C-alpha cells in the first residue's frame, strides 16, 4: 500500500484541497505524479519532487483532454487515474438552471469519462491499471438542492461500474469513493455556522471528512492489496448514509 515506486499517478483537480492531499500522499509512496488542474499546480509538483509534472487542463474541453492525456501517457505512462476534479453548484430542483446543470455534467461526468477513455491504452499497457473516481454521498442519497450535483455523481458511480466490468479483462480495476463534506478551505466556508453545525450532528461520527482520509482511501484502492476490489463504492461519510 505504501510502495507505488515507478508507477505514474494522474490526478485531476490536483490544486484543490483533496487533490493536494492526494498528491502529497501518493508522492510519499514513491510514485510519479501527473498533476492536472484548471489552475497552475507547478509549485506543488516542484515541492513534491523533480520527477513530478503539472499540466493545466480544462475538463470542459474534449480536445485538450485527449491531447494532454496522450502526452502524459507517451512521456510518463499512466498506471493510476484519479478523477478527482469536480464542480458543486446547488439550486432547487424546481428552479431549472440550464447553464449550471450542463456545466456540472460536463465537468463531473463527461470529464471523467473522457479522461478514462483517453487513458485506457496506457492503463492497458500498465498491466495493473487503476481508475479511482471521486463521487459523493450525494450520488447515493438525496440531498436538498443537489439535483444536478447528485445526478452527476450518481452517473459517475454507474460509469465506474461499467468500466469495472468492461476493463477487468485488461487487468484494470475501477472503483469510486463517495465522501461526505470534506474539510477543504472552500467547503469550510460553504458549511460554516449553523448549517455546518447541523450537518456535523447528522453524521454518526460527528464531523466531516479530512482530505487526508480521502487520499488514504485512494491509496488503498490503488495498491496491489486492493486488486480484487472492482466496481465498489467506498462510502467515506462517517456512517451518514447507513442511518
C-alpha positions as protocol buffer text, in pm:
chain_id: "A"
residue {
  index: 1
  type: UNK
  ca { x: 0 y: 0 z: 0 }
}
residue {
  index: 2
  type: UNK
  ca { x: 288 y: 232 z: 71 }
}
residue {
  index: 3
  type: UNK
  ca { x: 506 y: 140 z: -225 }
}
residue {
  index: 4
  type: UNK
  ca { x: 397 y: 255 z: -569 }
}
residue {
  index: 5
  type: UNK
  ca { x: 750 y: 336 z: -677 }
}
residue {
  index: 6
  type: UNK
  ca { x: 790 y: 355 z: -1053 }
}
residue {
  index: 7
  type: UNK
  ca { x: 418 y: 392 z: -1120 }
}
residue {
  index: 8
  type: UNK
  ca { x: 254 y: 704 z: -1258 }
}
residue {
  index: 9
  type: UNK
  ca { x: -49 y: 854 z: -1088 }
}
residue {
  index: 10
  type: UNK
  ca { x: -257 y: 1105 z: -1284 }
}
residue {
  index: 11
  type: UNK
  ca { x: -470 y: 1325 z: -1056 }
}
residue {
  index: 12
  type: UNK
  ca { x: -727 y: 1579 z: -1178 }
}
residue {
  index: 13
  type: UNK
  ca { x: -824 y: 1870 z: -957 }
}
residue {
  index: 14
  type: UNK
  ca { x: -476 y: 1850 z: -808 }
}
residue {
  index: 15
  type: UNK
  ca { x: -459 y: 2211 z: -694 }
}
residue {
  index: 16
  type: UNK
  ca { x: -762 y: 2180 z: -463 }
}
residue {
  index: 17
  type: UNK
  ca { x: -779 y: 2056 z: -106 }
}
residue {
  index: 18
  type: UNK
  ca { x: -845 y: 1686 z: -175 }
}
residue {
  index: 19
  type: UNK
  ca { x: -621 y: 1685 z: -482 }
}
residue {
  index: 20
  type: UNK
  ca { x: -333 y: 1838 z: -289 }
}
residue {
  index: 21
  type: UNK
  ca { x: -370 y: 1579 z: -11 }
}
residue {
  index: 22
  type: UNK
  ca { x: -372 y: 1304 z: -273 }
}
residue {
  index: 23
  type: UNK
  ca { x: -62 y: 1445 z: -440 }
}
residue {
  index: 24
  type: UNK
  ca { x: 122 y: 1455 z: -109 }
}
residue {
  index: 25
  type: UNK
  ca { x: 6 y: 1107 z: -13 }
}
residue {
  index: 26
  type: UNK
  ca { x: 96 y: 944 z: -343 }
}
residue {
  index: 27
  type: UNK
  ca { x: 431 y: 1124 z: -360 }
}
residue {
  index: 28
  type: UNK
  ca { x: 518 y: 960 z: -28 }
}
residue {
  index: 29
  type: UNK
  ca { x: 469 y: 617 z: -189 }
}
residue {
  index: 30
  type: UNK
  ca { x: 742 y: 683 z: -444 }
}
residue {
  index: 31
  type: UNK
  ca { x: 503 y: 723 z: -737 }
}
residue {
  index: 32
  type: UNK
  ca { x: 549 y: 971 z: -1020 }
}
residue {
  index: 33
  type: UNK
  ca { x: 273 y: 1230 z: -1036 }
}
residue {
  index: 34
  type: UNK
  ca { x: 98 y: 1399 z: -1326 }
}
residue {
  index: 35
  type: UNK
  ca { x: -98 y: 1679 z: -1162 }
}
residue {
  index: 36
  type: UNK
  ca { x: -382 y: 1830 z: -1366 }
}
residue {
  index: 37
  type: UNK
  ca { x: -594 y: 2129 z: -1277 }
}
residue {
  index: 38
  type: UNK
  ca { x: -763 y: 2430 z: -1429 }
}
residue {
  index: 39
  type: UNK
  ca { x: -523 y: 2632 z: -1213 }
}
residue {
  index: 40
  type: UNK
  ca { x: -146 y: 2605 z: -1217 }
}
residue {
  index: 41
  type: UNK
  ca { x: -15 y: 2334 z: -983 }
}
residue {
  index: 42
  type: UNK
  ca { x: 352 y: 2362 z: -1081 }
}
residue {
  index: 43
  type: UNK
  ca { x: 458 y: 2488 z: -738 }
}
residue {
  index: 44
  type: UNK
  ca { x: 304 y: 2180 z: -574 }
}
residue {
  index: 45
  type: UNK
  ca { x: 471 y: 1949 z: -826 }
}
residue {
  index: 46
  type: UNK
  ca { x: 810 y: 2112 z: -770 }
}
residue {
  index: 47
  type: UNK
  ca { x: 777 y: 2096 z: -393 }
}
residue {
  index: 48
  type: UNK
  ca { x: 699 y: 1725 z: -404 }
}
residue {
  index: 49
  type: UNK
  ca { x: 996 y: 1633 z: -623 }
}
residue {
  index: 50
  type: UNK
  ca { x: 1170 y: 1670 z: -957 }
}
residue {
  index: 51
  type: UNK
  ca { x: 1004 y: 1365 z: -1112 }
}
residue {
  index: 52
  type: UNK
  ca { x: 654 y: 1512 z: -1089 }
}
residue {
  index: 53
  type: UNK
  ca { x: 484 y: 1717 z: -1362 }
}
residue {
  index: 54
  type: UNK
  ca { x: 195 y: 1963 z: -1369 }
}
residue {
  index: 55
  type: UNK
  ca { x: -46 y: 2041 z: -1652 }
}
residue {
  index: 56
  type: UNK
  ca { x: -320 y: 2299 z: -1691 }
}
residue {
  index: 57
  type: UNK
  ca { x: -636 y: 2135 z: -1822 }
}
residue {
  index: 58
  type: UNK
  ca { x: -996 y: 2246 z: -1873 }
}
residue {
  index: 59
  type: UNK
  ca { x: -1217 y: 1939 z: -1835 }
}
residue {
  index: 60
  type: UNK
  ca { x: -1483 y: 2107 z: -2047 }
}
residue {
  index: 61
  type: UNK
  ca { x: -1251 y: 2082 z: -2348 }
}
residue {
  index: 62
  type: UNK
  ca { x: -1256 y: 1730 z: -2503 }
}
residue {
  index: 63
  type: UNK
  ca { x: -972 y: 1811 z: -2741 }
}
residue {
  index: 64
  type: UNK
  ca { x: -749 y: 1929 z: -2459 }
}
residue {
  index: 65
  type: UNK
  ca { x: -826 y: 1616 z: -2258 }
}
residue {
  index: 66
  type: UNK
  ca { x: -724 y: 1390 z: -2547 }
}
residue {
  index: 67
  type: UNK
  ca { x: -405 y: 1587 z: -2614 }
}
residue {
  index: 68
  type: UNK
  ca { x: -286 y: 1622 z: -2254 }
}
residue {
  index: 69
  type: UNK
  ca { x: -360 y: 1261 z: -2158 }
}
residue {
  index: 70
  type: UNK
  ca { x: -182 y: 1132 z: -2468 }
}
residue {
  index: 71
  type: UNK
  ca { x: 123 y: 1344 z: -2386 }
}
residue {
  index: 72
  type: UNK
  ca { x: 130 y: 1212 z: -2029 }
}
residue {
  index: 73
  type: UNK
  ca { x: 79 y: 854 z: -2146 }
}
residue {
  index: 74
  type: UNK
  ca { x: 361 y: 870 z: -2401 }
}
residue {
  index: 75
  type: UNK
  ca { x: 610 y: 1052 z: -2177 }
}
residue {
  index: 76
  type: UNK
  ca { x: 526 y: 913 z: -1832 }
}
residue {
  index: 77
  type: UNK
  ca { x: 288 y: 621 z: -1874 }
}
residue {
  index: 78
  type: UNK
  ca { x: -34 y: 602 z: -1674 }
}
residue {
  index: 79
  type: UNK
  ca { x: -84 y: 333 z: -1410 }
}
residue {
  index: 80
  type: UNK
  ca { x: -343 y: 503 z: -1189 }
}
residue {
  index: 81
  type: UNK
  ca { x: -605 y: 757 z: -1293 }
}
residue {
  index: 82
  type: UNK
  ca { x: -780 y: 953 z: -1020 }
}
residue {
  index: 83
  type: UNK
  ca { x: -1075 y: 1157 z: -1143 }
}
residue {
  index: 84
  type: UNK
  ca { x: -1093 y: 1397 z: -851 }
}
residue {
  index: 85
  type: UNK
  ca { x: -1190 y: 1729 z: -1010 }
}
residue {
  index: 86
  type: UNK
  ca { x: -1549 y: 1831 z: -960 }
}
residue {
  index: 87
  type: UNK
  ca { x: -1794 y: 2118 z: -951 }
}
residue {
  index: 88
  type: UNK
  ca { x: -2061 y: 2171 z: -685 }
}
residue {
  index: 89
  type: UNK
  ca { x: -2332 y: 2414 z: -792 }
}
residue {
  index: 90
  type: UNK
  ca { x: -2653 y: 2369 z: -593 }
}
residue {
  index: 91
  type: UNK
  ca { x: -3002 y: 2501 z: -665 }
}
residue {
  index: 92
  type: UNK
  ca { x: -3362 y: 2392 z: -601 }
}
residue {
  index: 93
  type: UNK
  ca { x: -3480 y: 2118 z: -835 }
}
residue {
  index: 94
  type: UNK
  ca { x: -3793 y: 2320 z: -915 }
}
residue {
  index: 95
  type: UNK
  ca { x: -3592 y: 2617 z: -1041 }
}
residue {
  index: 96
  type: UNK
  ca { x: -3419 y: 2496 z: -1358 }
}
residue {
  index: 97
  type: UNK
  ca { x: -3075 y: 2642 z: -1411 }
}
residue {
  index: 98
  type: UNK
  ca { x: -2971 y: 2511 z: -1753 }
}
residue {
  index: 99
  type: UNK
  ca { x: -2622 y: 2656 z: -1755 }
}
residue {
  index: 100
  type: UNK
  ca { x: -2537 y: 2521 z: -1408 }
}
residue {
  index: 101
  type: UNK
  ca { x: -2683 y: 2178 z: -1491 }
}
residue {
  index: 102
  type: UNK
  ca { x: -2490 y: 2143 z: -1817 }
}
residue {
  index: 103
  type: UNK
  ca { x: -2163 y: 2270 z: -1672 }
}
residue {
  index: 104
  type: UNK
  ca { x: -2195 y: 2029 z: -1378 }
}
residue {
  index: 105
  type: UNK
  ca { x: -2248 y: 1735 z: -1614 }
}
residue {
  index: 106
  type: UNK
  ca { x: -1959 y: 1836 z: -1838 }
}
residue {
  index: 107
  type: UNK
  ca { x: -1712 y: 1855 z: -1552 }
}
residue {
  index: 108
  type: UNK
  ca { x: -1838 y: 1590 z: -1309 }
}
residue {
  index: 109
  type: UNK
  ca { x: -1948 y: 1320 z: -1552 }
}
residue {
  index: 110
  type: UNK
  ca { x: -1833 y: 1376 z: -1909 }
}
residue {
  index: 111
  type: UNK
  ca { x: -1486 y: 1485 z: -1797 }
}
residue {
  index: 112
  type: UNK
  ca { x: -1406 y: 1166 z: -1601 }
}
residue {
  index: 113
  type: UNK
  ca { x: -1545 y: 954 z: -1885 }
}
residue {
  index: 114
  type: UNK
  ca { x: -1323 y: 1124 z: -2144 }
}
residue {
  index: 115
  type: UNK
  ca { x: -1022 y: 1115 z: -1912 }
}
residue {
  index: 116
  type: UNK
  ca { x: -1062 y: 741 z: -1860 }
}
residue {
  index: 117
  type: UNK
  ca { x: -1121 y: 670 z: -2229 }
}
residue {
  index: 118
  type: UNK
  ca { x: -809 y: 867 z: -2324 }
}
residue {
  index: 119
  type: UNK
  ca { x: -604 y: 693 z: -2054 }
}
residue {
  index: 120
  type: UNK
  ca { x: -724 y: 343 z: -2146 }
}
residue {
  index: 121
  type: UNK
  ca { x: -438 y: 247 z: -2383 }
}
residue {
  index: 122
  type: UNK
  ca { x: -183 y: 336 z: -2114 }
}
residue {
  index: 123
  type: UNK
  ca { x: -379 y: 168 z: -1834 }
}
residue {
  index: 124
  type: UNK
  ca { x: -385 y: -146 z: -2051 }
}
residue {
  index: 125
  type: UNK
  ca { x: -9 y: -123 z: -2103 }
}
residue {
  index: 126
  type: UNK
  ca { x: 39 y: -96 z: -1728 }
}
residue {
  index: 127
  type: UNK
  ca { x: -99 y: -445 z: -1676 }
}
residue {
  index: 128
  type: UNK
  ca { x: -245 y: -341 z: -1339 }
}
residue {
  index: 129
  type: UNK
  ca { x: -426 y: -18 z: -1417 }
}
residue {
  index: 130
  type: UNK
  ca { x: -648 y: 154 z: -1164 }
}
residue {
  index: 131
  type: UNK
  ca { x: -929 y: 405 z: -1214 }
}
residue {
  index: 132
  type: UNK
  ca { x: -1049 y: 580 z: -898 }
}
residue {
  index: 133
  type: UNK
  ca { x: -1341 y: 817 z: -937 }
}
residue {
  index: 134
  type: UNK
  ca { x: -1430 y: 1062 z: -662 }
}
residue {
  index: 135
  type: UNK
  ca { x: -1807 y: 1063 z: -637 }
}
residue {
  index: 136
  type: UNK
  ca { x: -2007 y: 1183 z: -334 }
}
residue {
  index: 137
  type: UNK
  ca { x: -2263 y: 1068 z: -80 }
}
residue {
  index: 138
  type: UNK
  ca { x: -2494 y: 1293 z: -285 }
}
residue {
  index: 139
  type: UNK
  ca { x: -2464 y: 1035 z: -563 }
}
residue {
  index: 140
  type: UNK
  ca { x: -2606 y: 767 z: -333 }
}
residue {
  index: 141
  type: UNK
  ca { x: -2866 y: 950 z: -122 }
}
residue {
  index: 142
  type: UNK
  ca { x: -3084 y: 1255 z: -185 }
}
residue {
  index: 143
  type: UNK
  ca { x: -2971 y: 1592 z: -50 }
}
residue {
  index: 144
  type: UNK
  ca { x: -3169 y: 1917 z: -72 }
}
residue {
  index: 145
  type: UNK
  ca { x: -3079 y: 2136 z: -371 }
}
residue {
  index: 146
  type: UNK
  ca { x: -2828 y: 1880 z: -501 }
}
residue {
  index: 147
  type: UNK
  ca { x: -3021 y: 1764 z: -809 }
}
residue {
  index: 148
  type: UNK
  ca { x: -2753 y: 1846 z: -1066 }
}
residue {
  index: 149
  type: UNK
  ca { x: -2460 y: 1760 z: -843 }
}
residue {
  index: 150
  type: UNK
  ca { x: -2624 y: 1441 z: -715 }
}
residue {
  index: 151
  type: UNK
  ca { x: -2726 y: 1330 z: -1063 }
}
residue {
  index: 152
  type: UNK
  ca { x: -2373 y: 1383 z: -1194 }
}
residue {
  index: 153
  type: UNK
  ca { x: -2220 y: 1189 z: -905 }
}
residue {
  index: 154
  type: UNK
  ca { x: -2476 y: 908 z: -933 }
}
residue {
  index: 155
  type: UNK
  ca { x: -2392 y: 889 z: -1302 }
}
residue {
  index: 156
  type: UNK
  ca { x: -2023 y: 874 z: -1214 }
}
residue {
  index: 157
  type: UNK
  ca { x: -2089 y: 576 z: -987 }
}
residue {
  index: 158
  type: UNK
  ca { x: -2267 y: 389 z: -1265 }
}
residue {
  index: 159
  type: UNK
  ca { x: -1994 y: 485 z: -1512 }
}
residue {
  index: 160
  type: UNK
  ca { x: -1741 y: 339 z: -1267 }
}
residue {
  index: 161
  type: UNK
  ca { x: -1931 y: 10 z: -1255 }
}
residue {
  index: 162
  type: UNK
  ca { x: -1946 y: -14 z: -1634 }
}
residue {
  index: 163
  type: UNK
  ca { x: -1570 y: 50 z: -1654 }
}
residue {
  index: 164
  type: UNK
  ca { x: -1521 y: -220 z: -1391 }
}
residue {
  index: 165
  type: UNK
  ca { x: -1693 y: -491 z: -1594 }
}
residue {
  index: 166
  type: UNK
  ca { x: -1563 y: -385 z: -1936 }
}
residue {
  index: 167
  type: UNK
  ca { x: -1200 y: -330 z: -1843 }
}
residue {
  index: 168
  type: UNK
  ca { x: -1134 y: -605 z: -1588 }
}
residue {
  index: 169
  type: UNK
  ca { x: -1008 y: -831 z: -1869 }
}
residue {
  index: 170
  type: UNK
  ca { x: -724 y: -585 z: -1924 }
}
residue {
  index: 171
  type: UNK
  ca { x: -611 y: -607 z: -1561 }
}
residue {
  index: 172
  type: UNK
  ca { x: -776 y: -274 z: -1483 }
}
residue {
  index: 173
  type: UNK
  ca { x: -999 y: -214 z: -1181 }
}
residue {
  index: 174
  type: UNK
  ca { x: -1238 y: 79 z: -1141 }
}
residue {
  index: 175
  type: UNK
  ca { x: -1378 y: 195 z: -808 }
}
residue {
  index: 176
  type: UNK
  ca { x: -1543 y: 505 z: -662 }
}
residue {
  index: 177
  type: UNK
  ca { x: -1509 y: 690 z: -333 }
}
residue {
  index: 178
  type: UNK
  ca { x: -1820 y: 870 z: -205 }
}
residue {
  index: 179
  type: UNK
  ca { x: -1730 y: 1120 z: 68 }
}
residue {
  index: 180
  type: UNK
  ca { x: -1940 y: 1336 z: 292 }
}
residue {
  index: 181
  type: UNK
  ca { x: -1840 y: 1704 z: 314 }
}
residue {
  index: 182
  type: UNK
  ca { x: -1460 y: 1719 z: 311 }
}
residue {
  index: 183
  type: UNK
  ca { x: -1285 y: 1990 z: 511 }
}
residue {
  index: 184
  type: UNK
  ca { x: -1130 y: 2183 z: 225 }
}
residue {
  index: 185
  type: UNK
  ca { x: -1095 y: 2561 z: 258 }
}
residue {
  index: 186
  type: UNK
  ca { x: -1388 y: 2618 z: 20 }
}
residue {
  index: 187
  type: UNK
  ca { x: -1613 y: 2362 z: 192 }
}
residue {
  index: 188
  type: UNK
  ca { x: -1545 y: 2508 z: 534 }
}
residue {
  index: 189
  type: UNK
  ca { x: -1674 y: 2841 z: 408 }
}
residue {
  index: 190
  type: UNK
  ca { x: -1982 y: 2688 z: 245 }
}
residue {
  index: 191
  type: UNK
  ca { x: -2062 y: 2476 z: 551 }
}
residue {
  index: 192
  type: UNK
  ca { x: -1983 y: 2733 z: 819 }
}
residue {
  index: 193
  type: UNK
  ca { x: -2209 y: 2848 z: 1101 }
}
residue {
  index: 194
  type: UNK
  ca { x: -2539 y: 2684 z: 1192 }
}
residue {
  index: 195
  type: UNK
  ca { x: -2559 y: 2496 z: 862 }
}
residue {
  index: 196
  type: UNK
  ca { x: -2227 y: 2324 z: 927 }
}
residue {
  index: 197
  type: UNK
  ca { x: -2305 y: 2250 z: 1291 }
}
residue {
  index: 198
  type: UNK
  ca { x: -2630 y: 2078 z: 1198 }
}
residue {
  index: 199
  type: UNK
  ca { x: -2463 y: 1880 z: 919 }
}
residue {
  index: 200
  type: UNK
  ca { x: -2195 y: 1752 z: 1157 }
}
residue {
  index: 201
  type: UNK
  ca { x: -2456 y: 1646 z: 1412 }
}
residue {
  index: 202
  type: UNK
  ca { x: -2632 y: 1441 z: 1144 }
}
residue {
  index: 203
  type: UNK
  ca { x: -2315 y: 1237 z: 1083 }
}
residue {
  index: 204
  type: UNK
  ca { x: -2276 y: 950 z: 1333 }
}
residue {
  index: 205
  type: UNK
  ca { x: -1907 y: 1024 z: 1396 }
}
residue {
  index: 206
  type: UNK
  ca { x: -1993 y: 1392 z: 1447 }
}
residue {
  index: 207
  type: UNK
  ca { x: -1756 y: 1550 z: 1197 }
}
residue {
  index: 208
  type: UNK
  ca { x: -1673 y: 1599 z: 831 }
}
residue {
  index: 209
  type: UNK
  ca { x: -1403 y: 1406 z: 645 }
}
residue {
  index: 210
  type: UNK
  ca { x: -1044 y: 1525 z: 625 }
}
residue {
  index: 211
  type: UNK
  ca { x: -872 y: 1550 z: 285 }
}
residue {
  index: 212
  type: UNK
  ca { x: -601 y: 1313 z: 408 }
}
residue {
  index: 213
  type: UNK
  ca { x: -866 y: 1046 z: 480 }
}
residue {
  index: 214
  type: UNK
  ca { x: -993 y: 1056 z: 122 }
}
residue {
  index: 215
  type: UNK
  ca { x: -635 y: 1043 z: -2 }
}
residue {
  index: 216
  type: UNK
  ca { x: -567 y: 737 z: 215 }
}
residue {
  index: 217
  type: UNK
  ca { x: -873 y: 561 z: 71 }
}
residue {
  index: 218
  type: UNK
  ca { x: -746 y: 633 z: -280 }
}
residue {
  index: 219
  type: UNK
  ca { x: -401 y: 499 z: -196 }
}
residue {
  index: 220
  type: UNK
  ca { x: -556 y: 176 z: -73 }
}
residue {
  index: 221
  type: UNK
  ca { x: -765 y: 130 z: -388 }
}
residue {
  index: 222
  type: UNK
  ca { x: -452 y: 196 z: -595 }
}
residue {
  index: 223
  type: UNK
  ca { x: -249 y: -64 z: -409 }
}
residue {
  index: 224
  type: UNK
  ca { x: -176 y: -425 z: -501 }
}
residue {
  index: 225
  type: UNK
  ca { x: -361 y: -530 z: -185 }
}
residue {
  index: 226
  type: UNK
  ca { x: -685 y: -394 z: -336 }
}
residue {
  index: 227
  type: UNK
  ca { x: -653 y: -582 z: -668 }
}
residue {
  index: 228
  type: UNK
  ca { x: -967 y: -789 z: -601 }
}
residue {
  index: 229
  type: UNK
  ca { x: -1182 y: -481 z: -534 }
}
residue {
  index: 230
  type: UNK
  ca { x: -1358 y: -381 z: -854 }
}
residue {
  index: 231
  type: UNK
  ca { x: -1676 y: -183 z: -915 }
}
residue {
  index: 232
  type: UNK
  ca { x: -1706 y: -87 z: -548 }
}
residue {
  index: 233
  type: UNK
  ca { x: -1833 y: 237 z: -397 }
}
residue {
  index: 234
  type: UNK
  ca { x: -1641 y: 319 z: -81 }
}
residue {
  index: 235
  type: UNK
  ca { x: -1861 y: 536 z: 142 }
}
residue {
  index: 236
  type: UNK
  ca { x: -1643 y: 782 z: 331 }
}
residue {
  index: 237
  type: UNK
  ca { x: -1925 y: 961 z: 511 }
}
residue {
  index: 238
  type: UNK
  ca { x: -1892 y: 872 z: 877 }
}
residue {
  index: 239
  type: UNK
  ca { x: -2199 y: 648 z: 862 }
}
residue {
  index: 240
  type: UNK
  ca { x: -2441 y: 915 z: 738 }
}
residue {
  index: 241
  type: UNK
  ca { x: -2582 y: 701 z: 456 }
}
residue {
  index: 242
  type: UNK
  ca { x: -2647 y: 391 z: 669 }
}
residue {
  index: 243
  type: UNK
  ca { x: -2893 y: 559 z: 905 }
}
